[in-house]
Short mmCIF file of C-alpha atoms in Angstrom, two decimals:
data_model
loop_
_atom_site.label_atom_id
_atom_site.label_comp_id
_atom_site.label_asym_id
_atom_site.label_seq_id
_atom_site.Cartn_x
_atom_site.Cartn_y
_atom_site.Cartn_z
CA UNK H 1 -18.37 -36.71 30.93
CA UNK H 2 -21.03 -34.19 31.84
CA UNK H 3 -20.41 -30.84 33.70
CA UNK H 4 -21.40 -30.89 36.87
CA UNK H 5 -20.74 -28.20 39.62
CA UNK H 6 -17.70 -29.21 40.72
CA UNK H 7 -16.28 -28.35 37.62
CA UNK H 8 -17.70 -25.20 37.24
CA UNK H 9 -16.20 -24.31 41.02
CA UNK H 10 -12.91 -25.79 39.97
CA UNK H 11 -13.08 -23.32 36.97
CA UNK H 12 -14.50 -20.24 39.08
CA UNK H 13 -10.96 -20.57 41.40
CA UNK H 14 -8.49 -21.30 38.47
CA UNK H 15 -10.21 -18.32 36.55
CA UNK H 16 -9.53 -15.91 39.57
CA UNK H 17 -5.69 -16.69 39.59
CA UNK H 18 -3.47 -14.64 36.60
CA UNK H 19 -2.90 -16.53 33.85
CA UNK H 20 0.67 -14.58 33.82
CA UNK H 21 1.38 -16.59 36.76
CA UNK H 22 0.84 -19.81 35.35
CA UNK H 23 3.28 -22.07 33.77
CA UNK H 24 1.90 -22.96 29.92
CA UNK H 25 0.88 -26.86 31.30
CA UNK H 26 -1.17 -25.05 33.59
CA UNK H 27 -2.59 -22.42 30.65
CA UNK H 28 -3.39 -25.63 28.38
CA UNK H 29 -5.59 -27.08 31.65
CA UNK H 30 -7.02 -24.05 31.58
CA UNK H 31 -7.76 -23.60 28.23
CA UNK H 32 -9.03 -27.39 27.85
CA UNK H 33 -10.71 -27.37 31.20
CA UNK H 34 -12.71 -23.97 29.71
CA UNK H 35 -13.47 -25.19 25.95
CA UNK H 36 -15.50 -28.79 27.69
CA UNK H 37 -17.32 -26.53 29.43
CA UNK H 38 -18.36 -23.83 26.96
CA UNK H 39 -19.33 -26.91 24.71
CA UNK H 40 -20.71 -29.33 26.76
CA UNK H 41 -22.34 -26.72 28.81
CA UNK H 42 -23.33 -23.47 27.44
CA UNK H 43 -25.77 -22.08 29.55
CA UNK H 44 -24.24 -22.87 32.41
CA UNK H 45 -20.59 -22.06 31.37
CA UNK H 46 -21.98 -18.10 30.57
CA UNK H 47 -22.89 -18.11 34.01
CA UNK H 48 -19.58 -18.18 35.49
CA UNK H 49 -17.77 -15.02 33.41
CA UNK H 50 -17.50 -13.34 31.05
CA UNK H 51 -14.34 -14.87 30.15
CA UNK H 52 -15.69 -18.04 30.13
CA UNK H 53 -16.96 -17.50 26.72
CA UNK H 54 -13.99 -16.71 24.81
CA UNK H 55 -10.98 -18.22 27.16
CA UNK H 56 -8.57 -18.33 24.39
CA UNK H 57 -8.83 -14.32 23.70
CA UNK H 58 -8.89 -13.87 27.53
CA UNK H 59 -5.68 -15.84 27.97
CA UNK H 60 -3.94 -15.05 24.47
CA UNK H 61 -4.35 -11.24 26.29
CA UNK H 62 -3.15 -11.89 29.35
CA UNK H 63 -0.05 -13.93 28.64
CA UNK H 64 0.82 -11.43 26.21
CA UNK H 65 4.09 -9.18 26.98
CA UNK H 66 2.98 -6.50 24.36
CA UNK H 67 -0.26 -5.19 22.59
CA UNK H 68 0.15 -8.58 20.39
CA UNK H 69 -0.57 -12.62 21.10
CA UNK H 70 1.34 -15.04 19.78
CA UNK H 71 -1.04 -15.35 16.86
CA UNK H 72 -0.40 -12.25 15.69
CA UNK H 73 -3.80 -10.44 16.60
CA UNK H 74 -3.03 -6.68 18.53
CA UNK H 75 -6.02 -5.91 21.40
CA UNK H 76 -7.09 -2.42 22.01
CA UNK H 77 -8.15 -1.22 25.37
CA UNK H 78 -11.00 -3.27 25.22
CA UNK H 79 -9.56 -5.92 25.99
CA UNK H 80 -11.15 -8.25 23.71
CA UNK H 81 -14.22 -7.43 25.15
CA UNK H 82 -15.98 -6.79 21.45
CA UNK H 83 -14.45 -10.22 20.63
CA UNK H 84 -15.87 -12.36 22.89
CA UNK H 85 -19.26 -10.16 22.98
CA UNK H 86 -19.90 -11.25 19.26
CA UNK H 87 -19.22 -14.86 19.99
CA UNK H 88 -21.96 -14.82 23.22
CA UNK H 89 -24.57 -17.43 22.41
CA UNK H 90 -27.65 -15.32 23.29
CA UNK H 91 -27.92 -11.37 22.65
CA UNK H 92 -30.33 -9.40 23.98
CA UNK H 93 -33.35 -7.93 21.59
CA UNK H 94 -34.04 -4.34 20.48
CA UNK H 95 -37.00 -4.05 22.52
CA UNK H 96 -35.21 -5.10 25.78
CA UNK H 97 -32.60 -3.36 25.29
CA UNK H 98 -34.48 0.03 25.07
CA UNK H 99 -36.20 -0.86 28.04
CA UNK H 100 -33.24 -0.61 30.37
CA UNK H 101 -33.56 3.59 29.58
CA UNK H 102 -35.56 5.64 31.89
CA UNK H 103 -38.34 6.80 29.83
CA UNK H 104 -37.85 10.44 29.92
CA UNK H 105 -34.65 9.86 28.37
CA UNK H 106 -36.44 9.64 24.63
CA UNK H 107 -38.10 13.18 25.42
CA UNK H 108 -37.14 16.40 23.34
CA UNK H 109 -37.23 19.56 25.14
CA UNK H 110 -36.75 22.29 22.44
CA UNK H 111 -36.16 25.01 24.43
CA UNK H 112 -33.02 23.47 25.41
CA UNK H 113 -32.45 21.88 22.23
CA UNK H 114 -32.23 25.25 21.30
CA UNK H 115 -30.14 26.73 23.80
CA UNK H 116 -27.63 24.15 23.22
CA UNK H 117 -27.67 25.08 19.83
CA UNK H 118 -27.76 28.84 20.62
CA UNK H 119 -24.16 28.23 23.01
CA UNK H 120 -22.55 26.37 20.15
CA UNK H 121 -23.89 29.19 17.56
CA UNK H 122 -21.75 32.15 19.72
CA UNK H 123 -18.50 30.23 21.09
CA UNK H 124 -18.11 29.78 17.08
CA UNK H 125 -19.17 33.15 15.86
CA UNK H 126 -18.27 35.49 18.58
CA UNK H 127 -14.17 34.46 18.15
CA UNK H 128 -14.34 35.21 14.54
CA UNK H 129 -15.87 38.68 15.14
CA UNK H 130 -13.09 39.34 17.24
CA UNK H 131 -10.21 38.02 15.20
CA UNK H 132 -11.33 40.01 12.28
CA UNK H 133 -11.61 43.07 14.14
CA UNK H 134 -8.41 42.41 15.61
CA UNK H 135 -5.71 39.95 14.79
CA UNK H 136 -3.57 41.93 11.41
CA UNK H 137 -3.79 39.62 8.44
CA UNK H 138 0.13 38.87 8.57
CA UNK H 139 2.49 36.50 8.61
CA UNK H 140 3.67 37.23 11.92
CA UNK H 141 0.76 36.46 13.55
CA UNK H 142 0.11 33.04 12.48
CA UNK H 143 0.44 31.15 15.58
CA UNK H 144 -2.70 33.70 16.51
CA UNK H 145 -4.37 32.70 13.73
CA UNK H 146 -3.54 28.50 14.06
CA UNK H 147 -4.92 29.38 17.63
CA UNK H 148 -7.64 30.69 16.24
CA UNK H 149 -8.58 28.19 13.91
CA UNK H 150 -7.96 25.41 16.50
CA UNK H 151 -10.74 26.96 18.69
CA UNK H 152 -13.37 27.89 15.98
CA UNK H 153 -13.03 24.75 14.16
CA UNK H 154 -13.78 22.95 17.24
CA UNK H 155 -16.16 24.88 18.83
CA UNK H 156 -18.21 24.53 15.14
CA UNK H 157 -18.09 20.45 15.35
CA UNK H 158 -20.64 21.47 18.07
CA UNK H 159 -23.05 23.21 15.96
CA UNK H 160 -22.08 20.04 13.62
CA UNK H 161 -23.39 17.90 15.94
CA UNK H 162 -26.84 20.08 16.75
CA UNK H 163 -27.14 19.51 13.04
CA UNK H 164 -26.45 15.58 13.29
CA UNK H 165 -29.14 15.56 16.03
CA UNK H 166 -31.73 17.55 14.08
CA UNK H 167 -30.57 15.19 11.29
CA UNK H 168 -31.82 12.31 13.77
CA UNK H 169 -34.97 13.61 14.91
CA UNK H 170 -33.72 14.32 18.66
CA UNK H 171 -33.34 18.26 18.55
CA UNK H 172 -37.22 18.78 18.74
CA UNK H 173 -40.82 17.48 18.17
CA UNK H 174 -41.68 20.75 15.50
CA UNK H 175 -40.21 18.41 12.64
CA UNK H 176 -40.01 21.83 10.69
CA UNK H 177 -38.18 23.52 13.09
CA UNK H 178 -35.69 21.03 13.73
CA UNK H 179 -34.95 20.72 9.95
CA UNK H 180 -34.74 23.86 9.53
CA UNK H 181 -32.15 24.22 12.23
CA UNK H 182 -29.99 21.49 11.08
CA UNK H 183 -30.50 22.29 7.52
CA UNK H 184 -28.96 26.21 8.19
CA UNK H 185 -26.58 24.72 10.61
CA UNK H 186 -24.75 21.57 7.96
CA UNK H 187 -25.10 24.45 5.37
CA UNK H 188 -23.32 26.82 6.60
CA UNK H 189 -20.77 23.83 6.83
CA UNK H 190 -20.83 22.71 3.75
CA UNK H 191 -22.46 19.84 4.50
CA UNK H 192 -25.37 18.53 2.54
CA UNK H 193 -27.93 18.17 5.34
CA UNK H 194 -30.65 15.37 3.69
CA UNK H 195 -28.53 13.85 1.84
CA UNK H 196 -26.09 12.90 4.98
CA UNK H 197 -29.19 12.47 6.60
CA UNK H 198 -29.84 9.48 4.27
CA UNK H 199 -26.92 8.09 4.33
CA UNK H 200 -25.80 8.47 7.86
CA UNK H 201 -29.26 6.70 8.56
CA UNK H 202 -27.95 4.12 6.71
CA UNK H 203 -25.05 3.63 8.56
CA UNK H 204 -27.56 3.47 11.75
CA UNK H 205 -29.19 0.77 10.03
CA UNK H 206 -26.20 -1.50 9.27
CA UNK H 207 -23.78 -0.55 11.78
CA UNK H 208 -20.23 -2.95 11.46
CA UNK H 209 -21.88 -4.38 8.74
CA UNK H 210 -18.95 -5.35 6.35
CA UNK H 211 -20.80 -5.43 3.44
CA UNK H 212 -23.61 -3.31 3.69
CA UNK H 213 -22.49 -0.68 6.53
CA UNK H 214 -21.93 3.19 6.12
CA UNK H 215 -19.11 4.69 6.29
CA UNK H 216 -16.00 3.12 8.18
CA UNK H 217 -16.51 0.19 6.49
CA UNK H 218 -12.93 -1.51 6.49
CA UNK H 219 -10.77 -2.98 3.04
CA UNK H 220 -10.99 -6.68 2.94
CA UNK H 221 -7.32 -8.28 3.10
CA UNK H 222 -7.54 -9.86 0.13
CA UNK H 223 -7.82 -6.88 -2.42
CA UNK H 224 -5.22 -5.61 -4.03
CA UNK H 225 -5.37 -2.07 -2.84
CA UNK H 226 -5.01 -4.01 0.57
CA UNK H 227 -2.07 -6.04 0.31
CA UNK H 228 -0.11 -2.41 -1.53
CA UNK H 229 -1.30 -0.60 1.67
CA UNK H 230 0.48 -3.69 3.76
CA UNK H 231 3.53 -3.68 1.38
CA UNK H 232 3.42 0.17 2.27
CA UNK H 233 3.75 0.09 5.99
CA UNK H 234 6.26 -2.80 6.11
CA UNK H 235 8.46 -0.43 3.79
CA UNK H 236 8.53 2.62 5.65
CA UNK H 237 7.88 1.31 9.11
CA UNK H 238 4.60 1.61 11.47
CA UNK H 239 5.48 4.94 12.78
CA UNK H 240 5.94 6.67 9.57
CA UNK H 241 2.57 4.89 8.00
CA UNK H 242 0.47 5.75 11.05
CA UNK H 243 1.44 9.97 10.71
CA UNK H 244 0.51 9.31 7.27
CA UNK H 245 -2.49 7.79 7.64
CA UNK H 246 -3.96 10.01 10.14
CA UNK H 247 -2.91 13.32 8.24
CA UNK H 248 -4.92 11.57 4.99
CA UNK H 249 -7.68 10.24 6.96
CA UNK H 250 -8.53 13.61 8.92
CA UNK H 251 -7.68 16.17 6.12
CA UNK H 252 -9.23 14.79 2.96
CA UNK H 253 -11.86 11.42 4.90
CA UNK H 254 -14.70 13.77 5.05
CA UNK H 255 -14.35 15.21 1.69
CA UNK H 256 -13.60 12.50 -0.29
CA UNK H 257 -16.08 10.16 1.44
CA UNK H 258 -18.93 12.67 0.55
CA UNK H 259 -17.41 12.59 -3.30
CA UNK H 260 -16.68 9.33 -3.88
CA UNK H 261 -18.58 7.18 -1.08
CA UNK H 262 -14.82 6.17 0.25
CA UNK H 263 -15.37 3.77 2.95
CA UNK H 264 -19.02 3.51 2.53
CA UNK H 265 -20.21 -0.27 2.30
CA UNK H 266 -19.05 -2.10 -1.44
CA UNK H 267 -22.08 -2.88 -2.26
CA UNK H 268 -23.68 0.70 -2.89
CA UNK H 269 -20.13 1.33 -5.38
CA UNK H 270 -19.02 4.92 -5.43
CA UNK H 271 -21.43 7.20 -4.29
CA UNK H 272 -21.97 10.63 -4.68
CA UNK H 273 -24.19 13.03 -1.49
CA UNK H 274 -24.53 15.98 -4.87
CA UNK H 275 -25.05 13.51 -7.29
CA UNK H 276 -28.08 10.77 -6.32
CA UNK H 277 -27.89 8.77 -9.33
CA UNK H 278 -24.29 7.60 -8.44
CA UNK H 279 -23.29 4.28 -7.49
CA UNK H 280 -26.09 1.25 -7.12
CA UNK H 281 -29.11 1.26 -8.09
CA UNK H 282 -32.23 -0.96 -6.95
CA UNK H 283 -31.84 -2.23 -3.34
CA UNK H 284 -28.87 -1.13 -2.59
CA UNK H 285 -28.91 2.43 -3.70
CA UNK H 286 -28.19 4.97 -1.22
CA UNK H 287 -30.41 7.71 -2.13
CA UNK H 288 -33.34 5.78 -3.46
CA UNK H 289 -36.91 7.45 -4.63
CA UNK H 290 -37.91 10.95 -3.35
CA UNK H 291 -34.72 11.28 -1.57
CA UNK H 292 -33.28 12.15 -4.72
CA UNK H 293 -35.02 15.59 -4.78
CA UNK H 294 -33.85 15.60 -0.79
CA UNK H 295 -30.37 15.71 -2.56
CA UNK H 296 -31.00 18.32 -5.07
CA UNK H 297 -32.55 20.48 -2.27
CA UNK H 298 -29.16 20.18 -0.22
CA UNK H 299 -27.09 20.88 -3.16
CA UNK H 300 -29.62 23.99 -3.53
CA UNK H 301 -27.92 24.92 -0.06
CA UNK H 302 -24.40 24.21 -0.29
CA UNK H 303 -24.37 26.32 -3.79
CA UNK H 304 -25.82 29.13 -1.82
CA UNK H 305 -23.34 29.14 0.53
CA UNK H 306 -20.30 28.44 -1.60
CA UNK H 307 -22.11 31.47 -3.69
CA UNK H 308 -21.64 33.36 -0.43
CA UNK H 309 -18.13 32.59 0.71
CA UNK H 310 -17.13 33.86 -3.05
CA UNK H 311 -18.53 36.86 -2.54
CA UNK H 312 -16.68 37.55 0.35
CA UNK H 313 -13.72 36.39 -0.96
CA UNK H 314 -14.32 38.68 -4.03
CA UNK H 315 -15.09 41.59 -1.25
CA UNK H 316 -12.79 41.30 1.06
CA UNK H 317 -9.79 39.30 -0.43
CA UNK H 318 -9.22 35.65 -0.15
CA UNK H 319 -6.69 35.26 2.62
CA UNK H 320 -9.75 36.66 5.38
CA UNK H 321 -12.04 34.01 3.88
CA UNK H 322 -9.23 31.58 4.33
CA UNK H 323 -8.29 32.07 7.80
CA UNK H 324 -11.57 33.14 9.57
CA UNK H 325 -13.47 30.29 7.70
CA UNK H 326 -11.13 28.28 5.55
CA UNK H 327 -8.84 26.78 8.28
CA UNK H 328 -11.59 25.99 11.23
CA UNK H 329 -13.80 24.21 8.85
CA UNK H 330 -10.75 21.79 7.94
CA UNK H 331 -10.24 21.54 12.19
CA UNK H 332 -14.03 20.75 12.14
CA UNK H 333 -13.65 18.16 9.22
CA UNK H 334 -11.22 16.29 11.06
CA UNK H 335 -12.82 16.71 14.46
CA UNK H 336 -16.38 14.80 12.40
CA UNK H 337 -13.74 12.11 11.00
CA UNK H 338 -11.99 11.36 14.25
CA UNK H 339 -15.14 10.81 16.30
CA UNK H 340 -16.52 8.11 13.66
CA UNK H 341 -13.60 6.59 13.51
CA UNK H 342 -12.78 6.11 16.55
CA UNK H 343 -16.53 5.12 17.37
CA UNK H 344 -16.33 2.14 14.50
CA UNK H 345 -12.87 1.06 14.99
CA UNK H 346 -10.57 -0.94 17.16
CA UNK H 347 -7.92 -3.44 17.26
CA UNK H 348 -10.10 -6.13 18.63
CA UNK H 349 -13.45 -5.26 17.47
CA UNK H 350 -14.81 -7.31 14.86
CA UNK H 351 -16.94 -6.60 11.86
CA UNK H 352 -19.59 -9.01 10.79
CA UNK H 353 -20.81 -10.13 7.63
CA UNK H 354 -24.36 -11.93 6.77
CA UNK H 355 -24.60 -14.77 8.52
CA UNK H 356 -23.51 -13.42 11.91
CA UNK H 357 -24.63 -9.57 11.37
CA UNK H 358 -27.50 -8.37 13.94
CA UNK H 359 -28.72 -4.99 14.58
CA UNK H 360 -28.27 -5.14 17.81
CA UNK H 361 -24.75 -6.43 17.44
CA UNK H 362 -24.28 -4.49 14.91
CA UNK H 363 -25.06 -1.28 17.55
CA UNK H 364 -23.39 -2.62 20.64
CA UNK H 365 -20.01 -2.48 18.29
CA UNK H 366 -19.54 0.75 19.27
CA UNK H 367 -17.17 1.90 21.25
CA UNK H 368 -17.39 5.00 23.76
CA UNK H 369 -14.03 6.76 24.49
CA UNK H 370 -12.61 9.29 27.09
CA UNK H 371 -12.89 13.20 25.12
CA UNK H 372 -12.25 14.77 28.02
CA UNK H 373 -14.88 17.27 29.73
CA UNK H 374 -14.22 20.24 27.32
CA UNK H 375 -14.49 18.30 24.76
CA UNK H 376 -17.34 16.59 25.46
CA UNK H 377 -19.18 20.16 26.73
CA UNK H 378 -18.06 21.70 23.49
CA UNK H 379 -19.11 18.81 21.46
CA UNK H 380 -22.27 17.08 23.50
CA UNK H 381 -21.01 14.22 24.33
CA UNK H 382 -20.91 12.70 21.05
CA UNK H 383 -17.92 10.46 21.44
CA UNK H 384 -18.51 9.59 25.43
CA UNK H 385 -21.97 8.82 24.65
CA UNK H 386 -21.89 7.13 21.40
CA UNK H 387 -23.08 3.63 22.01
CA UNK H 388 -26.55 4.97 23.56
CA UNK H 389 -26.27 7.02 20.19
CA UNK H 390 -26.91 3.81 18.19
CA UNK H 391 -28.96 1.92 20.53
CA UNK H 392 -31.85 4.19 19.84
CA UNK H 393 -30.30 7.59 18.26
CA UNK H 394 -33.39 9.71 19.03
CA UNK H 395 -32.28 10.31 22.24
CA UNK H 396 -31.46 14.27 22.94
CA UNK H 397 -27.67 14.42 23.81
CA UNK H 398 -28.35 15.90 27.42
CA UNK H 399 -30.14 12.69 28.23
CA UNK H 400 -27.28 10.54 26.88
CA UNK H 401 -25.45 10.01 29.93
CA UNK H 402 -27.38 9.19 31.66
CA UNK H 403 -29.21 6.28 29.39
CA UNK H 404 -25.20 5.24 28.57
CA UNK H 405 -25.43 4.28 32.37
CA UNK H 406 -28.99 2.50 32.42
CA UNK H 407 -27.03 0.82 29.40
CA UNK H 408 -23.49 -0.45 31.20
CA UNK H 409 -25.29 -1.70 34.00
CA UNK H 410 -27.75 -3.90 32.27
CA UNK H 411 -25.33 -4.77 29.61
CA UNK H 412 -21.39 -5.13 31.47
CA UNK H 413 -20.85 -7.72 28.34
CA UNK H 414 -22.48 -5.61 25.62
CA UNK H 415 -21.10 -2.25 26.44
CA UNK H 416 -18.01 -1.17 25.01
CA UNK H 417 -15.90 1.39 26.74
CA UNK H 418 -12.26 1.88 25.22
CA UNK H 419 -10.05 4.11 28.13
CA UNK H 420 -7.15 4.11 26.09
CA UNK H 421 -6.22 7.87 25.99
CA UNK H 422 -7.56 9.78 22.57
CA UNK H 423 -4.21 10.42 21.35
CA UNK H 424 -2.95 6.97 21.61
CA UNK H 425 -6.15 5.36 20.52
CA UNK H 426 -5.45 7.65 17.05
CA UNK H 427 -2.14 6.67 16.81
CA UNK H 428 -2.91 2.34 17.34
CA UNK H 429 -5.96 2.88 14.98
CA UNK H 430 -4.14 4.39 11.84
CA UNK H 431 -1.07 2.29 12.27
CA UNK H 432 -2.81 -0.86 12.54
CA UNK H 433 -6.38 -0.87 11.37
CA UNK H 434 -5.84 -1.43 7.95
CA UNK H 435 -8.08 -4.47 6.00
CA UNK H 436 -9.87 -7.39 7.75
CA UNK H 437 -10.71 -10.61 7.31
CA UNK H 438 -12.58 -13.63 8.53
CA UNK H 439 -11.48 -16.00 11.23
CA UNK H 440 -13.00 -19.47 12.09
CA UNK H 441 -16.03 -17.98 13.94
CA UNK H 442 -17.08 -16.38 11.04
CA UNK H 443 -16.26 -12.57 12.43
CA UNK H 444 -14.34 -10.02 10.11
CA UNK H 445 -11.04 -8.97 12.29
CA UNK H 446 -8.47 -6.82 11.70
CA UNK H 447 -5.53 -8.46 9.58
CA UNK H 448 -1.88 -7.31 11.78
CA UNK H 449 0.69 -8.11 8.93
CA UNK H 450 1.32 -8.85 5.10
CA UNK H 451 2.01 -12.43 5.68
#
């Protein structure tokens, strides 16, 4: 049967009726009609609206009484948009995407970048000086020291983001200045600057690739470790599992990644950001060729920083160093992992294999989230404009909001923004996002249970 204008009009009118008001027969009719349209006339069906292209997902979402559909699939605040987007029959090319971003958004202002770096550094260092001068190192002041660690670690995350921008080449056209600022700031936070610069570039080049991605690549559900994790969650309950999972990821995720490559792409094996020969060799080596020497240069910086910390501990005592530096650093590391975890993980955000992955799809599977005005100021909008960052990592953060608005307006079907509050999104991801399995559309989606 050919699809005609009458049928399109009929479908459009039907889709305006909320599915919660429909009976089972009407729902079945809607799905049948949408399926016929999508298969017989994909071009026209695509113009009816985004929900047409994956109407079964939309119906499952809207008819569910909870976050899960009848098939057991769990939806995030994206309401299935990422999966619908991944199944679109055509995608814009990179040059088309970048073409909608105003040209001045790509321009770097060294003075402005240095100003932001200075503000983040001041907000980090000044509280440390004040705490050392006025806060006694006594157990009775533990609450005050906890507040200090929370603030200083949060502010220091801004320094982390500035160094991250240096690593991407978005800080200044002066490459020597850029690498100097990035190297110093990251080294002070015990981050191997050049090693991370390389691994992070790989992350950007293969975002959301289920085997070749780098960082927060989910495990596959048929692996023994995944099956064991599902059984643990089933045994202790979703709530306790989410608490343990969150604490483990935020407290240990960053150092474990640096030392072992945990959550990196399985094709690279057990990598190490301080030992460039660890992990896979050849095509999938994380640090090929000249990058090995840059890793060693990063190691020199880290060794120097650790030596300085050791000297301070010897001179002033271990407790002051832990209070002034160690505790805030743990907060900074937690922020880093939280951002990257939520930027690239969602219950209904698919990962892609070689048969479906493209650079454009991978980049658009990044998720923007609402972190609030204070975090956006302190962290240079790293969490609320991350989609734009993945589409072009050389856009300075002070242009990222404008770039985001342009991308959102031009590609509303592709741009992902999850309005779920951060605390709730973290809970949901920790509870539900364990391992992925391939569905009938060749998308790798998070499995919801051990069965």
